[in-house]
Coordinates of C-alpha atoms in Angstrom, one line a residue:
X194 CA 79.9 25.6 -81.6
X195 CA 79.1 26.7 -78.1
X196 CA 77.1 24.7 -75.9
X197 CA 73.9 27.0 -74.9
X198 CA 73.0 25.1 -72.1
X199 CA 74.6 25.4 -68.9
X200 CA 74.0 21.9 -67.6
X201 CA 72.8 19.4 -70.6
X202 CA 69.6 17.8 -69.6
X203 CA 68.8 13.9 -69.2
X204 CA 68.5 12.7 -72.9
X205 CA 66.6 9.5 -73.8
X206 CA 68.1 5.9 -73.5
X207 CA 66.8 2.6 -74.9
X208 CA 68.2 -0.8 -74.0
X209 CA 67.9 -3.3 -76.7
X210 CA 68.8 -6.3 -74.7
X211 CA 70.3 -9.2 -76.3
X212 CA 71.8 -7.7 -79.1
X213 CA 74.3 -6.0 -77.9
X214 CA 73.4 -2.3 -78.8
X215 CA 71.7 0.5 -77.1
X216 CA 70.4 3.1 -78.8
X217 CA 70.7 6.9 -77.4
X218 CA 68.3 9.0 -78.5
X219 CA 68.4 13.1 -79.1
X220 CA 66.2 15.8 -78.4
X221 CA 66.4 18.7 -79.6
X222 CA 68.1 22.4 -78.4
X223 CA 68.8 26.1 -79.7
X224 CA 72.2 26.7 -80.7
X225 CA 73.4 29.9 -79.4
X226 CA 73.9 33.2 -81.4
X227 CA 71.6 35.9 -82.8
X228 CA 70.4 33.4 -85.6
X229 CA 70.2 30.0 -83.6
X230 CA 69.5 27.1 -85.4
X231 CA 68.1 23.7 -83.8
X232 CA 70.7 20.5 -83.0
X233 CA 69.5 17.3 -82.3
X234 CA 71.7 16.3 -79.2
X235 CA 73.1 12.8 -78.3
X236 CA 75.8 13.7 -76.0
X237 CA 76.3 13.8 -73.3
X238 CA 73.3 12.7 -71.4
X239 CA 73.0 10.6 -67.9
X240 CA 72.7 7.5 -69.1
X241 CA 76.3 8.1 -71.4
X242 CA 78.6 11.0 -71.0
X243 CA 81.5 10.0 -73.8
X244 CA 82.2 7.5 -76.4
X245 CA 85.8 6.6 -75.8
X246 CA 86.9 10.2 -75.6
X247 CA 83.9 11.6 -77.3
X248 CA 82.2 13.9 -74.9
X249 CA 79.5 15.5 -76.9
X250 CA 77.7 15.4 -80.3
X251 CA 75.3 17.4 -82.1
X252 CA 73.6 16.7 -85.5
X253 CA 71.8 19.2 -87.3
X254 CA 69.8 20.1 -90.5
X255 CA 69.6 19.9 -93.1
X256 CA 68.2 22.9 -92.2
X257 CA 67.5 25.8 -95.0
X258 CA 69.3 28.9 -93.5
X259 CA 68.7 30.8 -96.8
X260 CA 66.1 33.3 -95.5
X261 CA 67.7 32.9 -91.5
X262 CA 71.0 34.1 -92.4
X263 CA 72.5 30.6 -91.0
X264 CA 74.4 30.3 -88.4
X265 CA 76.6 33.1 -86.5
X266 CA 78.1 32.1 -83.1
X267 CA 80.2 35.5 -82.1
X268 CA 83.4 34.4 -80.0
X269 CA 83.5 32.2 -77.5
X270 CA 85.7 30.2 -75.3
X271 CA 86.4 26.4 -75.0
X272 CA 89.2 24.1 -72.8
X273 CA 90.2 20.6 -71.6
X274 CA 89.2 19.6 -75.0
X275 CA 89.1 19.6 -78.9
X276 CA 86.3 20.4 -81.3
X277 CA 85.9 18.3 -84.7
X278 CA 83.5 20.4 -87.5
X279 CA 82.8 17.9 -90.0
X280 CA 79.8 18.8 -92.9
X281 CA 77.4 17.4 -95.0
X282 CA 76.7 20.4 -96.9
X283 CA 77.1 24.3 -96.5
X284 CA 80.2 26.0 -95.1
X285 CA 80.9 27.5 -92.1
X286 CA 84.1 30.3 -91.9
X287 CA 86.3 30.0 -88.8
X288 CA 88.3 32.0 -86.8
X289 CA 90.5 31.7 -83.4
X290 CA 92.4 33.0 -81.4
X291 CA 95.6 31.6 -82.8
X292 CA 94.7 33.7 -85.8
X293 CA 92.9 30.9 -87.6
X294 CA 90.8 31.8 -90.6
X295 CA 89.7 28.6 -92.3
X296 CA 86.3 27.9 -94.0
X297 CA 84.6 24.2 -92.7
X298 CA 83.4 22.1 -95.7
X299 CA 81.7 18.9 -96.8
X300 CA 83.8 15.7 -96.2
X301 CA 86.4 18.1 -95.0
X302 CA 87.7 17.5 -90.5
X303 CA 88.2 21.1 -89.1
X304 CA 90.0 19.6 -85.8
X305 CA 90.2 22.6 -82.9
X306 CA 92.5 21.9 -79.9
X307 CA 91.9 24.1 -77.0
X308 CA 93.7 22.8 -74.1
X309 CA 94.9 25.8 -71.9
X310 CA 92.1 27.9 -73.5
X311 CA 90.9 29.3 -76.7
X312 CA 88.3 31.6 -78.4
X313 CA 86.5 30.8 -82.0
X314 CA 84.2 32.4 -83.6
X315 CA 81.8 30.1 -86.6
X316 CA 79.5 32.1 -88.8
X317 CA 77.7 30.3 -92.0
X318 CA 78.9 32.6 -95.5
X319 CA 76.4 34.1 -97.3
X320 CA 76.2 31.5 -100.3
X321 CA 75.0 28.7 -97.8
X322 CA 71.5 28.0 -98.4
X323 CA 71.2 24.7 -96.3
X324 CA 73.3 23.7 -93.3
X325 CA 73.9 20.5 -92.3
X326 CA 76.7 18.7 -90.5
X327 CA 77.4 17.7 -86.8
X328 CA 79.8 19.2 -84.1
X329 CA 81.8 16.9 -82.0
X330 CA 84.0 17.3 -78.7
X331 CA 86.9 15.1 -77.9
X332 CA 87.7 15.3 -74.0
X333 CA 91.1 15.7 -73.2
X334 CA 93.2 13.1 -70.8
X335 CA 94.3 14.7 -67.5
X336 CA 98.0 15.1 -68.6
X337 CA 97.4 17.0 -71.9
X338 CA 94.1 19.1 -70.8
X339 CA 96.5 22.5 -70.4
X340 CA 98.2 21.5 -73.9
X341 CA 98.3 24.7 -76.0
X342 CA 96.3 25.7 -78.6
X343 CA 96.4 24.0 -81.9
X344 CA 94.3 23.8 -85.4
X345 CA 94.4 21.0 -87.9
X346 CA 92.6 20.6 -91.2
X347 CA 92.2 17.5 -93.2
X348 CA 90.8 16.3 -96.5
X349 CA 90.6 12.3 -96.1
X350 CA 90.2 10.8 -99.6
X351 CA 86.8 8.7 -100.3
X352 CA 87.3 5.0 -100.0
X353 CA 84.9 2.5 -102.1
X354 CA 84.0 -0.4 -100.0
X355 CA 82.3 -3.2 -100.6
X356 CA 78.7 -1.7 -101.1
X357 CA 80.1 1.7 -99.3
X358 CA 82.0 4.1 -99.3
X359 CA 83.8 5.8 -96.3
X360 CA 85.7 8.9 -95.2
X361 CA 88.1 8.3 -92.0
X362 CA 89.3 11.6 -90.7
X363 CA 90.7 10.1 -87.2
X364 CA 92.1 6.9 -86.1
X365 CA 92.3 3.9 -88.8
X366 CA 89.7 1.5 -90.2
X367 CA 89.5 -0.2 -93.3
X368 CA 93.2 -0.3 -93.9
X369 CA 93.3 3.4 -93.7
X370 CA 94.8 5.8 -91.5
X371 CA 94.2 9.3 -90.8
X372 CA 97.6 11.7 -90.1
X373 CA 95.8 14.0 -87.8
X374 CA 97.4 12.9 -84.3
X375 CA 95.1 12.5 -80.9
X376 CA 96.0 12.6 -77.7
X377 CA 94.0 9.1 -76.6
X378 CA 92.9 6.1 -79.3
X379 CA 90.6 7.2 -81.7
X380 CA 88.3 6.4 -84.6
X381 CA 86.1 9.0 -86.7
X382 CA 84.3 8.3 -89.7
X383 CA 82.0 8.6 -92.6
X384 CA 80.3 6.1 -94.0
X385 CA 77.4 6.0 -96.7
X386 CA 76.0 2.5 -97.5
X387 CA 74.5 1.5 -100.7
X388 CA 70.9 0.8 -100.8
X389 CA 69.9 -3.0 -100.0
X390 CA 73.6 -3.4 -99.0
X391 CA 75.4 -5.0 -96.2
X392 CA 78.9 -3.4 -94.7
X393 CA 81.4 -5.9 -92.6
X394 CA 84.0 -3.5 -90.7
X395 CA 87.1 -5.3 -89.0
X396 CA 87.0 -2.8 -85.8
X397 CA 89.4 -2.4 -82.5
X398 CA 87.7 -5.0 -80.0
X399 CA 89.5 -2.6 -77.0
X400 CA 87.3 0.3 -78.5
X401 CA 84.0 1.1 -77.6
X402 CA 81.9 2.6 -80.5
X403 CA 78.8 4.9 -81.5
X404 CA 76.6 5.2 -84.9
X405 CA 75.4 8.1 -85.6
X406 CA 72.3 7.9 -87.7
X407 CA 72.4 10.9 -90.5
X408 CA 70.0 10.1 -93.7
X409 CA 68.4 6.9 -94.9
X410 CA 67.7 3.9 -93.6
X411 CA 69.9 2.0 -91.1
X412 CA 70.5 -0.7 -88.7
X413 CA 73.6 -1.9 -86.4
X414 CA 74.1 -5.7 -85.8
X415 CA 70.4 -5.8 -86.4
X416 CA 69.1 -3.2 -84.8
X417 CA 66.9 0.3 -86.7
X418 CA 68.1 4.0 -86.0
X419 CA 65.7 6.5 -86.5
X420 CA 67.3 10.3 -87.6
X421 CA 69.6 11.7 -85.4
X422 CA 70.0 7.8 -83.4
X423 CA 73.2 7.1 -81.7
X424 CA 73.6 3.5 -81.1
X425 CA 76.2 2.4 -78.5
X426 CA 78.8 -1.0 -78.5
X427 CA 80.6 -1.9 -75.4
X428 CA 84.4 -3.1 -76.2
X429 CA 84.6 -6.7 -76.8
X430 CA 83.4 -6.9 -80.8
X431 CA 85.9 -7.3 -83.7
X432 CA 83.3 -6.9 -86.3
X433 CA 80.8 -3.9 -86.7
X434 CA 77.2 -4.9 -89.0
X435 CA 76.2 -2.0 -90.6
X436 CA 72.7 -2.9 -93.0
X437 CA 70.4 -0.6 -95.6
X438 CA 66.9 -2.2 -95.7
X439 CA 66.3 1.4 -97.9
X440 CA 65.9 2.3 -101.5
X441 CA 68.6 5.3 -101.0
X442 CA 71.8 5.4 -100.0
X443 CA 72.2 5.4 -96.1
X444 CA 75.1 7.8 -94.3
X445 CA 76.5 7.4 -90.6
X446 CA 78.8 8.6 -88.8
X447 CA 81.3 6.0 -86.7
X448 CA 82.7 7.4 -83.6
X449 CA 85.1 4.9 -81.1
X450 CA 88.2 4.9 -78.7
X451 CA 89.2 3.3 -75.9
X452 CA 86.9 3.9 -73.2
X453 CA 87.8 7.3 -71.4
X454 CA 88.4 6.0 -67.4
X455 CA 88.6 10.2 -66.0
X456 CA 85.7 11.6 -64.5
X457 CA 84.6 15.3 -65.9
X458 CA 83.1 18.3 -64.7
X459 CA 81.4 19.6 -68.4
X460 CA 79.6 23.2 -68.0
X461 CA 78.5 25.5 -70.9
X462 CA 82.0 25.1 -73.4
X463 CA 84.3 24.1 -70.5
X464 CA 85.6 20.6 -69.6
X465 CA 87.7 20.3 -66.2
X466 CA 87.7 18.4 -63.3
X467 CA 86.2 19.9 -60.9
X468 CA 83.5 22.5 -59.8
X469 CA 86.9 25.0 -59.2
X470 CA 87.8 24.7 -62.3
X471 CA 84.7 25.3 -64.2
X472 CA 84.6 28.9 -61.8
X473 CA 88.3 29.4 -62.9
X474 CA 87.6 29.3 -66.3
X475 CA 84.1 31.2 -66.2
X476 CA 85.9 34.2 -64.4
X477 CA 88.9 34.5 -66.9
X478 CA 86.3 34.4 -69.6
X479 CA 84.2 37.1 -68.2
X480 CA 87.4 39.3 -67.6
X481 CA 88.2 38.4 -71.1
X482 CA 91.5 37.2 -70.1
X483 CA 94.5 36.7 -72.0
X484 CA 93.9 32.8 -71.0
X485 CA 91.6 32.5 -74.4
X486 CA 93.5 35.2 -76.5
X487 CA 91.6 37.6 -79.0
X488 CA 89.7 36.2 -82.1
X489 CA 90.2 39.1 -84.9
X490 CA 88.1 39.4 -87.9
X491 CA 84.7 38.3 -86.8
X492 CA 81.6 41.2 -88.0
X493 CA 78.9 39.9 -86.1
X494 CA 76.8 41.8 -83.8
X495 CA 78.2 41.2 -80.8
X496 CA 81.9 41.0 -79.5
X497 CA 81.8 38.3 -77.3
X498 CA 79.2 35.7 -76.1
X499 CA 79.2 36.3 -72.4
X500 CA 78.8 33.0 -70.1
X501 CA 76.1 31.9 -68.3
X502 CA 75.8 32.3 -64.6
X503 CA 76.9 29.2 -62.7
X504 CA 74.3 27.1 -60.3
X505 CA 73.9 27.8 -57.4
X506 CA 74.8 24.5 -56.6
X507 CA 78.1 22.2 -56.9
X508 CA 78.5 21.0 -60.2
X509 CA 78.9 17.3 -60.8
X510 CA 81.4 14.9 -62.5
X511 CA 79.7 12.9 -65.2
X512 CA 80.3 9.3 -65.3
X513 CA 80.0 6.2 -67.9
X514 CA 78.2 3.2 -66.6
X515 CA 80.4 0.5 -65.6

């Protein structure tokens, strides 16, 4: 998806001291496109930039698209990272400029690298009557941010777990493993918790990790998430408390890695590391250089989405807390 704000505003934070959890919480912004939908937001924001190497996240719907039209984001242009497309329900058709055509589905990781530089295009198909999913960026470490382009797609099988049942599409957990490589440690997961149930997860202790709050009720080593919650571990734990208090089944997301040490200069779909960069890119995108290739097939109403115009002021790294 692009990123339709220039420079992502402060989001809000909430300590829970104690307990070893701190819960970030969304707001809510247009995605881009002649039929925008609404995202709820978690990262980045001042308080936390990244999740290991997790440098954005947006949750959305379900949201019904049927009299909308859905979603239609015309090309657009991405580096210094990788985008993961992973859905709940609807489907989203792809294309890129590596000539890509692939259609994102339920419980299915749509894994985008775009390194160098790369243009995608991500229009809902007509059958889709609800959409809802979440759109994830993974920051890429200083020696492989100009790696070239790449697409991976991968179906992880469902796992029953005690109480739960899981989907890991990066990293391992739960003695599974996920063949889709990454470029720094990793985890990405689904997990939907039975009501009244309690879920024990053996975890990395070097990892740091986020819960992503999707439906039902929820809470993390004690502690409630409202819809669209993130809540935040520091590294250190070997065991992750997941809890449903509800009467229907509860679903998160689980996001971790190894936390990401390299500042980053994030504006509009870039990620560099520095102000010059971000200008770089911006002006090959706007001369529609050969940098991001050609995305063939897409039939929306526009060619190309066009960037914003950069501040008028520096733009800053972002950085974790200590």
């Amino acid at each position: 998806m692009s990123n339709t704000e220039a420079d992502p505003a402060e989001l809000l934070c909430r300590e829970r001291p104690g307990e070893g959890v701190t819960v970030l919480t969304p707001r809510d912004v247009p995605l881009g496109g002649p039929r925008a939908i609404r995202v709820r937001r978690t990262l980045p924001q001042r308080q936390r930039s990244l999740i290991g190497a997790w440098c954005f996240a947006d949750h959305y719907g379900p949201q019904d698209v049927s009299a909308s039209g859905g979603m239609d984001v015309a090309p657009h242009p991405h580096t210094g990272l990788q985008t993961a497309s992973w859905l709940f329900s609807g489907e989203i058709e792809h294309r890129d400029s590596i000539g890509t055509h692939a259609m994102v589905r339920p419980g299915e990781l749509n894994l985008m690298t775009a390194g160098h530089g790369i243009a995608h295009s991500e229009v809902s198909t007509p059958d889709t009557a609800t959409l809802h999913g979440v759109q994830l960026w993974i920051a890429l470490p200083g020696e492989h941010r100009d790696t070239a382009r790449d697409f991976r797609h991968y179906a992880p099988p469902l796992l029953d777990l005690p109480g739960a049942t899981a989907r890991v599409f990066l990293g391992s957990l739960a003695g599974t493993t996920s063949p889709v490589p990454a470029f720094t440690p990793l985890l990405g997961a689904e997990l939907t918790v039975e009501p009244g149930a309690t879920l024990a997860l053996d975890v990395d202790p070097a990892f740091e990790h986020g819960v992503l709050q999707d439906i039902g009720s929820v809470t993390v080593a004690g502690v409630a998430l409202g819809t669209g919650e993130l809540a935040y571990l520091a590294p250190g734990a070997g065991r992750l408390e997941l809890a449903n208090p509800g009467a229907e089944p509860a679903r998160v997301l689980l996001l971790g890695g190894t936390p990401f040490t390299e500042e980053l200069v994030m504006w509009w779909n870039f990620v560099g590391r520095s102000h010059e960069d971000i200008a770089e890119y911006r002006e090959a995108w706007q001369a529609q250089a050969d940098r991001f290739g050609r995305v063939e097939g897409y039939q929306g109403t526009t060619t190309w989405l066009p960037a914003p115009t950069l501040p008028q002021v520096r733009i800053k790294p972002r950085r974790n807390p200590s």
